[in-house]
Amino acid sequence: MFLAPIGHTKAASAEKILNRFNLCFKHAAVLSLDVDLQVTAKALLGKQRYRTTNRPAMDWRNISAFYKILCETTSITHLASRFLILTGRSTDSLRHIHKEQIDGAILDNSC
């Protein structure tokens, strides 16, 4: 099956696929299509061999040195990273941010 390699290498992606399959099956059932809800999507993905590994956070003692590196350029990624460090906000609010939405002068003063 073409989906099996994903289940073997990327556990988080496989979980998202399973959730989508379940939504599709339920939607098809609501539309009165001939679907078997007892068939699990796990059968399509195969057995999961991959285990997710934890990526430890940066040690708090290294943050100031890392922040200084971020101050060297004003790319959108560096500005967003500095904003994240300064405010402690989640990355959700930064995922689709545009450079025009960041006042560089405010962030430049923090270096």
mmCIF file of N, CA and C in Angstrom:
data_model
loop_
_atom_site.group_PDB
_atom_site.id
_atom_site.type_symbol
_atom_site.label_atom_id
_atom_site.label_comp_id
_atom_site.label_asym_id
_atom_site.label_seq_id
_atom_site.Cartn_x
_atom_site.Cartn_y
_atom_site.Cartn_z
ATOM 1 N N MET A 1 0.861 -1.179 0.000
ATOM 2 C CA MET A 1 0.000 0.000 0.000
ATOM 3 C C MET A 1 0.902 1.235 0.000
ATOM 4 N N PHE A 2 0.507 2.247 -0.752
ATOM 5 C CA PHE A 2 1.326 3.445 -0.902
ATOM 6 C C PHE A 2 1.417 4.276 0.365
ATOM 7 N N LEU A 3 0.516 4.113 1.313
ATOM 8 C CA LEU A 3 0.550 4.882 2.550
ATOM 9 C C LEU A 3 1.389 4.226 3.634
ATOM 10 N N ALA A 4 1.694 2.966 3.474
ATOM 11 C CA ALA A 4 2.419 2.238 4.512
ATOM 12 C C ALA A 4 3.762 2.869 4.874
ATOM 13 N N PRO A 5 4.558 3.356 3.916
ATOM 14 C CA PRO A 5 5.844 3.963 4.318
ATOM 15 C C PRO A 5 5.698 5.156 5.252
ATOM 16 N N ILE A 6 4.626 5.912 5.118
ATOM 17 C CA ILE A 6 4.413 7.051 6.015
ATOM 18 C C ILE A 6 4.203 6.556 7.437
ATOM 19 N N GLY A 7 3.444 5.499 7.576
ATOM 20 C CA GLY A 7 3.194 4.938 8.895
ATOM 21 C C GLY A 7 4.452 4.378 9.542
ATOM 22 N N HIS A 8 5.423 4.010 8.716
ATOM 23 C CA HIS A 8 6.666 3.448 9.242
ATOM 24 C C HIS A 8 7.691 4.508 9.607
ATOM 25 N N THR A 9 7.600 5.690 8.988
ATOM 26 C CA THR A 9 8.654 6.681 9.191
ATOM 27 C C THR A 9 8.202 7.949 9.895
ATOM 28 N N LYS A 10 6.943 8.321 9.783
ATOM 29 C CA LYS A 10 6.478 9.597 10.342
ATOM 30 C C LYS A 10 5.203 9.387 11.138
ATOM 31 N N ALA A 11 5.372 9.178 12.415
ATOM 32 C CA ALA A 11 4.233 8.862 13.282
ATOM 33 C C ALA A 11 3.227 9.998 13.345
ATOM 34 N N ALA A 12 3.683 11.230 13.456
ATOM 35 C CA ALA A 12 2.760 12.362 13.566
ATOM 36 C C ALA A 12 1.954 12.527 12.286
ATOM 37 N N SER A 13 2.592 12.366 11.142
ATOM 38 C CA SER A 13 1.878 12.465 9.865
ATOM 39 C C SER A 13 0.877 11.333 9.723
ATOM 40 N N ALA A 14 1.265 10.145 10.144
ATOM 41 C CA ALA A 14 0.360 8.996 10.064
ATOM 42 C C ALA A 14 -0.876 9.227 10.928
ATOM 43 N N GLU A 15 -0.698 9.818 12.083
ATOM 44 C CA GLU A 15 -1.836 10.101 12.966
ATOM 45 C C GLU A 15 -2.790 11.105 12.326
ATOM 46 N N LYS A 16 -2.222 12.119 11.669
ATOM 47 C CA LYS A 16 -3.062 13.098 10.977
ATOM 48 C C LYS A 16 -3.834 12.440 9.835
ATOM 49 N N ILE A 17 -3.167 11.540 9.123
ATOM 50 C CA ILE A 17 -3.836 10.832 8.030
ATOM 51 C C ILE A 17 -4.986 9.994 8.570
ATOM 52 N N LEU A 18 -4.762 9.313 9.691
ATOM 53 C CA LEU A 18 -5.834 8.508 10.290
ATOM 54 C C LEU A 18 -7.033 9.371 10.656
ATOM 55 N N ASN A 19 -6.766 10.539 11.219
ATOM 56 C CA ASN A 19 -7.864 11.444 11.583
ATOM 57 C C ASN A 19 -8.632 11.888 10.345
ATOM 58 N N ARG A 20 -7.916 12.202 9.268
ATOM 59 C CA ARG A 20 -8.567 12.621 8.020
ATOM 60 C C ARG A 20 -9.390 11.487 7.416
ATOM 61 N N PHE A 21 -8.825 10.270 7.444
ATOM 62 C CA PHE A 21 -9.571 9.120 6.938
ATOM 63 C C PHE A 21 -10.887 8.955 7.695
ATOM 64 N N ASN A 22 -10.809 9.053 9.004
ATOM 65 C CA ASN A 22 -12.016 8.900 9.817
ATOM 66 C C ASN A 22 -13.055 9.961 9.473
ATOM 67 N N LEU A 23 -12.591 11.206 9.273
ATOM 68 C CA LEU A 23 -13.519 12.269 8.885
ATOM 69 C C LEU A 23 -14.145 11.984 7.521
ATOM 70 N N CYS A 24 -13.329 11.513 6.587
ATOM 71 C CA CYS A 24 -13.846 11.200 5.249
ATOM 72 C C CYS A 24 -14.860 10.068 5.297
ATOM 73 N N PHE A 25 -14.552 9.020 6.069
ATOM 74 C CA PHE A 25 -15.485 7.898 6.189
ATOM 75 C C PHE A 25 -16.809 8.340 6.804
ATOM 76 N N LYS A 26 -16.748 9.165 7.848
ATOM 77 C CA LYS A 26 -17.970 9.643 8.493
ATOM 78 C C LYS A 26 -18.770 10.536 7.546
ATOM 79 N N HIS A 27 -18.062 11.381 6.800
ATOM 80 C CA HIS A 27 -18.741 12.257 5.848
ATOM 81 C C HIS A 27 -19.432 11.436 4.764
ATOM 82 N N ALA A 28 -18.743 10.420 4.272
ATOM 83 C CA ALA A 28 -19.339 9.543 3.259
ATOM 84 C C ALA A 28 -20.572 8.834 3.808
ATOM 85 N N ALA A 29 -20.518 8.411 5.063
ATOM 86 C CA ALA A 29 -21.671 7.739 5.670
ATOM 87 C C ALA A 29 -22.854 8.691 5.790
ATOM 88 N N VAL A 30 -22.586 9.948 6.140
ATOM 89 C CA VAL A 30 -23.652 10.941 6.248
ATOM 90 C C VAL A 30 -24.301 11.183 4.889
ATOM 91 N N LEU A 31 -23.499 11.108 3.833
ATOM 92 C CA LEU A 31 -24.025 11.301 2.475
ATOM 93 C C LEU A 31 -24.691 10.037 1.935
ATOM 94 N N SER A 32 -24.848 9.034 2.785
ATOM 95 C CA SER A 32 -25.479 7.754 2.427
ATOM 96 C C SER A 32 -24.695 6.991 1.359
ATOM 97 N N LEU A 33 -23.400 7.166 1.341
ATOM 98 C CA LEU A 33 -22.566 6.381 0.438
ATOM 99 C C LEU A 33 -22.273 5.034 1.086
ATOM 100 N N ASP A 34 -21.969 4.066 0.287
ATOM 101 C CA ASP A 34 -21.712 2.717 0.784
ATOM 102 C C ASP A 34 -20.295 2.630 1.347
ATOM 103 N N VAL A 35 -20.169 2.834 2.636
ATOM 104 C CA VAL A 35 -18.864 2.737 3.303
ATOM 105 C C VAL A 35 -18.984 1.803 4.493
ATOM 106 N N ASP A 36 -17.905 1.169 4.796
ATOM 107 C CA ASP A 36 -17.870 0.271 5.946
ATOM 108 C C ASP A 36 -17.086 0.975 7.052
ATOM 109 N N LEU A 37 -17.803 1.497 8.036
ATOM 110 C CA LEU A 37 -17.140 2.228 9.114
ATOM 111 C C LEU A 37 -16.339 1.319 10.034
ATOM 112 N N GLN A 38 -16.561 0.013 9.924
ATOM 113 C CA GLN A 38 -15.822 -0.925 10.764
ATOM 114 C C GLN A 38 -14.403 -1.142 10.257
ATOM 115 N N VAL A 39 -14.173 -0.833 8.977
ATOM 116 C CA VAL A 39 -12.824 -0.961 8.427
ATOM 117 C C VAL A 39 -12.005 0.203 8.959
ATOM 118 N N THR A 40 -10.944 -0.122 9.609
ATOM 119 C CA THR A 40 -10.146 0.951 10.192
ATOM 120 C C THR A 40 -9.102 1.452 9.198
ATOM 121 N N ALA A 41 -8.795 2.714 9.314
ATOM 122 C CA ALA A 41 -7.780 3.308 8.450
ATOM 123 C C ALA A 41 -6.399 2.775 8.783
ATOM 124 N N LYS A 42 -6.257 2.234 9.984
ATOM 125 C CA LYS A 42 -4.956 1.664 10.359
ATOM 126 C C LYS A 42 -4.556 0.531 9.433
ATOM 127 N N ALA A 43 -5.551 -0.170 8.896
ATOM 128 C CA ALA A 43 -5.258 -1.246 7.947
ATOM 129 C C ALA A 43 -4.640 -0.684 6.673
ATOM 130 N N LEU A 44 -4.999 0.539 6.317
ATOM 131 C CA LEU A 44 -4.432 1.163 5.125
ATOM 132 C C LEU A 44 -2.989 1.612 5.344
ATOM 133 N N LEU A 45 -2.684 2.010 6.556
ATOM 134 C CA LEU A 45 -1.340 2.502 6.855
ATOM 135 C C LEU A 45 -0.376 1.395 7.258
ATOM 136 N N GLY A 46 -0.875 0.311 7.734
ATOM 137 C CA GLY A 46 0.004 -0.748 8.207
ATOM 138 C C GLY A 46 0.477 -0.466 9.622
ATOM 139 N N LYS A 47 1.298 -1.371 10.145
ATOM 140 C CA LYS A 47 1.783 -1.213 11.514
ATOM 141 C C LYS A 47 2.819 -0.104 11.584
ATOM 142 N N GLN A 48 2.707 0.711 12.617
ATOM 143 C CA GLN A 48 3.645 1.814 12.816
ATOM 144 C C GLN A 48 4.918 1.287 13.464
ATOM 145 N N ARG A 49 6.020 1.506 12.803
ATOM 146 C CA ARG A 49 7.310 1.060 13.341
ATOM 147 C C ARG A 49 8.097 2.204 13.971
ATOM 148 N N TYR A 50 7.797 3.397 13.556
ATOM 149 C CA TYR A 50 8.556 4.557 13.998
ATOM 150 C C TYR A 50 8.012 5.070 15.326
ATOM 151 N N ARG A 51 8.900 5.455 16.192
ATOM 152 C CA ARG A 51 8.516 6.063 17.463
ATOM 153 C C ARG A 51 8.986 7.513 17.462
ATOM 154 N N THR A 52 8.106 8.394 17.864
ATOM 155 C CA THR A 52 8.493 9.796 17.927
ATOM 156 C C THR A 52 9.521 9.996 19.034
ATOM 157 N N THR A 53 10.431 10.904 18.790
ATOM 158 C CA THR A 53 11.453 11.206 19.784
ATOM 159 C C THR A 53 11.299 12.657 20.225
ATOM 160 N N ASN A 54 11.540 12.886 21.477
ATOM 161 C CA ASN A 54 11.435 14.213 22.038
ATOM 162 C C ASN A 54 12.652 15.037 21.646
ATOM 163 N N ARG A 55 12.398 16.275 21.233
ATOM 164 C CA ARG A 55 13.487 17.205 20.940
ATOM 165 C C ARG A 55 13.559 18.179 22.105
ATOM 166 N N PRO A 56 14.616 18.114 22.878
ATOM 167 C CA PRO A 56 14.693 18.971 24.058
ATOM 168 C C PRO A 56 14.791 20.451 23.678
ATOM 169 N N ALA A 57 14.258 21.279 24.525
ATOM 170 C CA ALA A 57 14.324 22.723 24.311
ATOM 171 C C ALA A 57 15.742 23.218 24.558
ATOM 172 N N MET A 58 15.994 24.401 24.045
ATOM 173 C CA MET A 58 17.302 25.013 24.268
ATOM 174 C C MET A 58 17.453 25.333 25.752
ATOM 175 N N ASP A 59 18.624 25.116 26.272
ATOM 176 C CA ASP A 59 18.912 25.437 27.666
ATOM 177 C C ASP A 59 18.748 26.947 27.863
ATOM 178 N N TRP A 60 18.087 27.337 28.915
ATOM 179 C CA TRP A 60 17.798 28.750 29.142
ATOM 180 C C TRP A 60 19.062 29.593 29.238
ATOM 181 N N ARG A 61 20.183 28.992 29.613
ATOM 182 C CA ARG A 61 21.433 29.747 29.719
ATOM 183 C C ARG A 61 21.997 30.134 28.347
ATOM 184 N N ASN A 62 21.545 29.488 27.296
ATOM 185 C CA ASN A 62 22.037 29.782 25.945
ATOM 186 C C ASN A 62 21.146 30.763 25.188
ATOM 187 N N ILE A 63 20.048 31.173 25.772
ATOM 188 C CA ILE A 63 19.088 32.025 25.070
ATOM 189 C C ILE A 63 19.680 33.383 24.721
ATOM 190 N N SER A 64 20.413 34.017 25.622
ATOM 191 C CA SER A 64 20.931 35.358 25.326
ATOM 192 C C SER A 64 21.944 35.326 24.179
ATOM 193 N N ALA A 65 22.788 34.309 24.116
ATOM 194 C CA ALA A 65 23.734 34.183 23.008
ATOM 195 C C ALA A 65 22.987 33.931 21.697
ATOM 196 N N PHE A 66 21.964 33.105 21.758
ATOM 197 C CA PHE A 66 21.159 32.832 20.569
ATOM 198 C C PHE A 66 20.428 34.090 20.123
ATOM 199 N N TYR A 67 19.919 34.855 21.072
ATOM 200 C CA TYR A 67 19.208 36.090 20.743
ATOM 201 C C TYR A 67 20.143 37.079 20.051
ATOM 202 N N LYS A 68 21.393 37.164 20.492
ATOM 203 C CA LYS A 68 22.366 38.058 19.850
ATOM 204 C C LYS A 68 22.617 37.654 18.406
ATOM 205 N N ILE A 69 22.626 36.359 18.136
ATOM 206 C CA ILE A 69 22.790 35.883 16.762
ATOM 207 C C ILE A 69 21.587 36.314 15.921
ATOM 208 N N LEU A 70 20.403 36.258 16.502
ATOM 209 C CA LEU A 70 19.199 36.671 15.784
ATOM 210 C C LEU A 70 19.202 38.168 15.482
ATOM 211 N N CYS A 71 19.917 38.950 16.275
ATOM 212 C CA CYS A 71 19.962 40.397 16.077
ATOM 213 C C CYS A 71 20.872 40.800 14.919
ATOM 214 N N GLU A 72 21.665 39.890 14.423
ATOM 215 C CA GLU A 72 22.619 40.230 13.362
ATOM 216 C C GLU A 72 21.939 40.523 12.032
ATOM 217 N N THR A 73 20.799 39.921 11.761
ATOM 218 C CA THR A 73 20.064 40.176 10.526
ATOM 219 C C THR A 73 18.612 40.467 10.848
ATOM 220 N N THR A 74 17.899 41.003 9.875
ATOM 221 C CA THR A 74 16.490 41.330 10.101
ATOM 222 C C THR A 74 15.585 40.528 9.172
ATOM 223 N N SER A 75 15.924 39.288 8.942
ATOM 224 C CA SER A 75 15.024 38.453 8.137
ATOM 225 C C SER A 75 13.737 38.225 8.918
ATOM 226 N N ILE A 76 12.691 37.884 8.198
ATOM 227 C CA ILE A 76 11.391 37.684 8.848
ATOM 228 C C ILE A 76 11.461 36.548 9.864
ATOM 229 N N THR A 77 12.255 35.538 9.570
ATOM 230 C CA THR A 77 12.395 34.412 10.495
ATOM 231 C C THR A 77 13.073 34.854 11.782
ATOM 232 N N HIS A 78 14.110 35.662 11.665
ATOM 233 C CA HIS A 78 14.816 36.132 12.860
ATOM 234 C C HIS A 78 13.938 37.076 13.680
ATOM 235 N N LEU A 79 13.185 37.953 12.989
ATOM 236 C CA LEU A 79 12.291 38.855 13.716
ATOM 237 C C LEU A 79 11.205 38.068 14.460
ATOM 238 N N ALA A 80 10.658 37.073 13.796
ATOM 239 C CA ALA A 80 9.618 36.263 14.435
ATOM 240 C C ALA A 80 10.188 35.480 15.619
ATOM 241 N N SER A 81 11.405 34.974 15.473
ATOM 242 C CA SER A 81 12.041 34.232 16.571
ATOM 243 C C SER A 81 12.309 35.149 17.758
ATOM 244 N N ARG A 82 12.748 36.371 17.481
ATOM 245 C CA ARG A 82 12.980 37.321 18.566
ATOM 246 C C ARG A 82 11.666 37.670 19.270
ATOM 247 N N PHE A 83 10.613 37.870 18.484
ATOM 248 C CA PHE A 83 9.297 38.146 19.068
ATOM 249 C C PHE A 83 8.853 36.992 19.953
ATOM 250 N N LEU A 84 9.078 35.791 19.491
ATOM 251 C CA LEU A 84 8.708 34.601 20.258
ATOM 252 C C LEU A 84 9.479 34.538 21.573
ATOM 253 N N ILE A 85 10.757 34.837 21.537
ATOM 254 C CA ILE A 85 11.572 34.812 22.761
ATOM 255 C C ILE A 85 11.115 35.899 23.732
ATOM 256 N N LEU A 86 10.868 37.095 23.205
ATOM 257 C CA LEU A 86 10.513 38.216 24.076
ATOM 258 C C LEU A 86 9.129 38.069 24.705
ATOM 259 N N THR A 87 8.187 37.522 23.967
ATOM 260 C CA THR A 87 6.814 37.487 24.461
ATOM 261 C C THR A 87 6.397 36.138 25.019
ATOM 262 N N GLY A 88 7.057 35.081 24.600
ATOM 263 C CA GLY A 88 6.665 33.750 25.038
ATOM 264 C C GLY A 88 5.370 33.276 24.401
ATOM 265 N N ARG A 89 4.939 33.921 23.318
ATOM 266 C CA ARG A 89 3.714 33.537 22.622
ATOM 267 C C ARG A 89 3.915 32.197 21.918
ATOM 268 N N SER A 90 2.821 31.550 21.589
ATOM 269 C CA SER A 90 2.915 30.306 20.831
ATOM 270 C C SER A 90 3.217 30.626 19.373
ATOM 271 N N THR A 91 3.686 29.647 18.653
ATOM 272 C CA THR A 91 4.053 29.875 17.259
ATOM 273 C C THR A 91 2.832 30.037 16.359
ATOM 274 N N ASP A 92 1.646 29.710 16.845
ATOM 275 C CA ASP A 92 0.433 29.875 16.037
ATOM 276 C C ASP A 92 0.287 31.299 15.518
ATOM 277 N N SER A 93 0.543 32.268 16.371
ATOM 278 C CA SER A 93 0.363 33.656 15.965
ATOM 279 C C SER A 93 1.456 34.135 15.025
ATOM 280 N N LEU A 94 2.515 33.357 14.846
ATOM 281 C CA LEU A 94 3.626 33.766 13.990
ATOM 282 C C LEU A 94 3.674 33.045 12.652
ATOM 283 N N ARG A 95 2.888 32.020 12.480
ATOM 284 C CA ARG A 95 3.022 31.183 11.291
ATOM 285 C C ARG A 95 2.745 31.915 9.989
ATOM 286 N N HIS A 96 1.810 32.822 9.990
ATOM 287 C CA HIS A 96 1.431 33.504 8.749
ATOM 288 C C HIS A 96 1.674 35.011 8.831
ATOM 289 N N ILE A 97 2.641 35.410 9.630
ATOM 290 C CA ILE A 97 2.905 36.824 9.817
ATOM 291 C C ILE A 97 3.662 37.373 8.600
ATOM 292 N N HIS A 98 3.442 38.645 8.299
ATOM 293 C CA HIS A 98 4.141 39.330 7.218
ATOM 294 C C HIS A 98 5.078 40.363 7.819
ATOM 295 N N LYS A 99 6.148 40.653 7.093
ATOM 296 C CA LYS A 99 7.147 41.578 7.611
ATOM 297 C C LYS A 99 6.541 42.955 7.918
ATOM 298 N N GLU A 100 5.542 43.354 7.130
ATOM 299 C CA GLU A 100 4.900 44.652 7.355
ATOM 300 C C GLU A 100 4.177 44.715 8.707
ATOM 301 N N GLN A 101 3.853 43.562 9.263
ATOM 302 C CA GLN A 101 3.142 43.520 10.535
ATOM 303 C C GLN A 101 4.080 43.674 11.731
ATOM 304 N N ILE A 102 5.387 43.661 11.483
ATOM 305 C CA ILE A 102 6.363 43.778 12.562
ATOM 306 C C ILE A 102 7.034 45.131 12.462
ATOM 307 N N ASP A 103 7.009 45.876 13.538
ATOM 308 C CA ASP A 103 7.707 47.151 13.580
ATOM 309 C C ASP A 103 9.149 46.854 13.953
ATOM 310 N N GLY A 104 10.008 46.848 12.966
ATOM 311 C CA GLY A 104 11.412 46.496 13.171
ATOM 312 C C GLY A 104 12.104 47.378 14.193
ATOM 313 N N ALA A 105 11.698 48.659 14.269
ATOM 314 C CA ALA A 105 12.346 49.569 15.217
ATOM 315 C C ALA A 105 12.126 49.116 16.655
ATOM 316 N N ILE A 106 10.968 48.598 16.940
ATOM 317 C CA ILE A 106 10.692 48.127 18.296
ATOM 318 C C ILE A 106 11.571 46.936 18.623
ATOM 319 N N LEU A 107 11.660 46.003 17.685
ATOM 320 C CA LEU A 107 12.472 44.822 17.929
ATOM 321 C C LEU A 107 13.961 45.127 17.885
ATOM 322 N N ASP A 108 14.363 46.120 17.091
ATOM 323 C CA ASP A 108 15.785 46.464 17.013
ATOM 324 C C ASP A 108 16.303 47.037 18.321
ATOM 325 N N ASN A 109 15.444 47.715 19.076
ATOM 326 C CA ASN A 109 15.869 48.299 20.343
ATOM 327 C C ASN A 109 16.177 47.254 21.405
ATOM 328 N N SER A 110 15.731 46.029 21.189
ATOM 329 C CA SER A 110 15.912 45.016 22.219
ATOM 330 C C SER A 110 17.247 44.303 22.123
ATOM 331 N N CYS A 111 18.049 44.614 21.136
ATOM 332 C CA CYS A 111 19.329 43.905 20.955
ATOM 333 C C CYS A 111 20.452 44.515 21.739
#
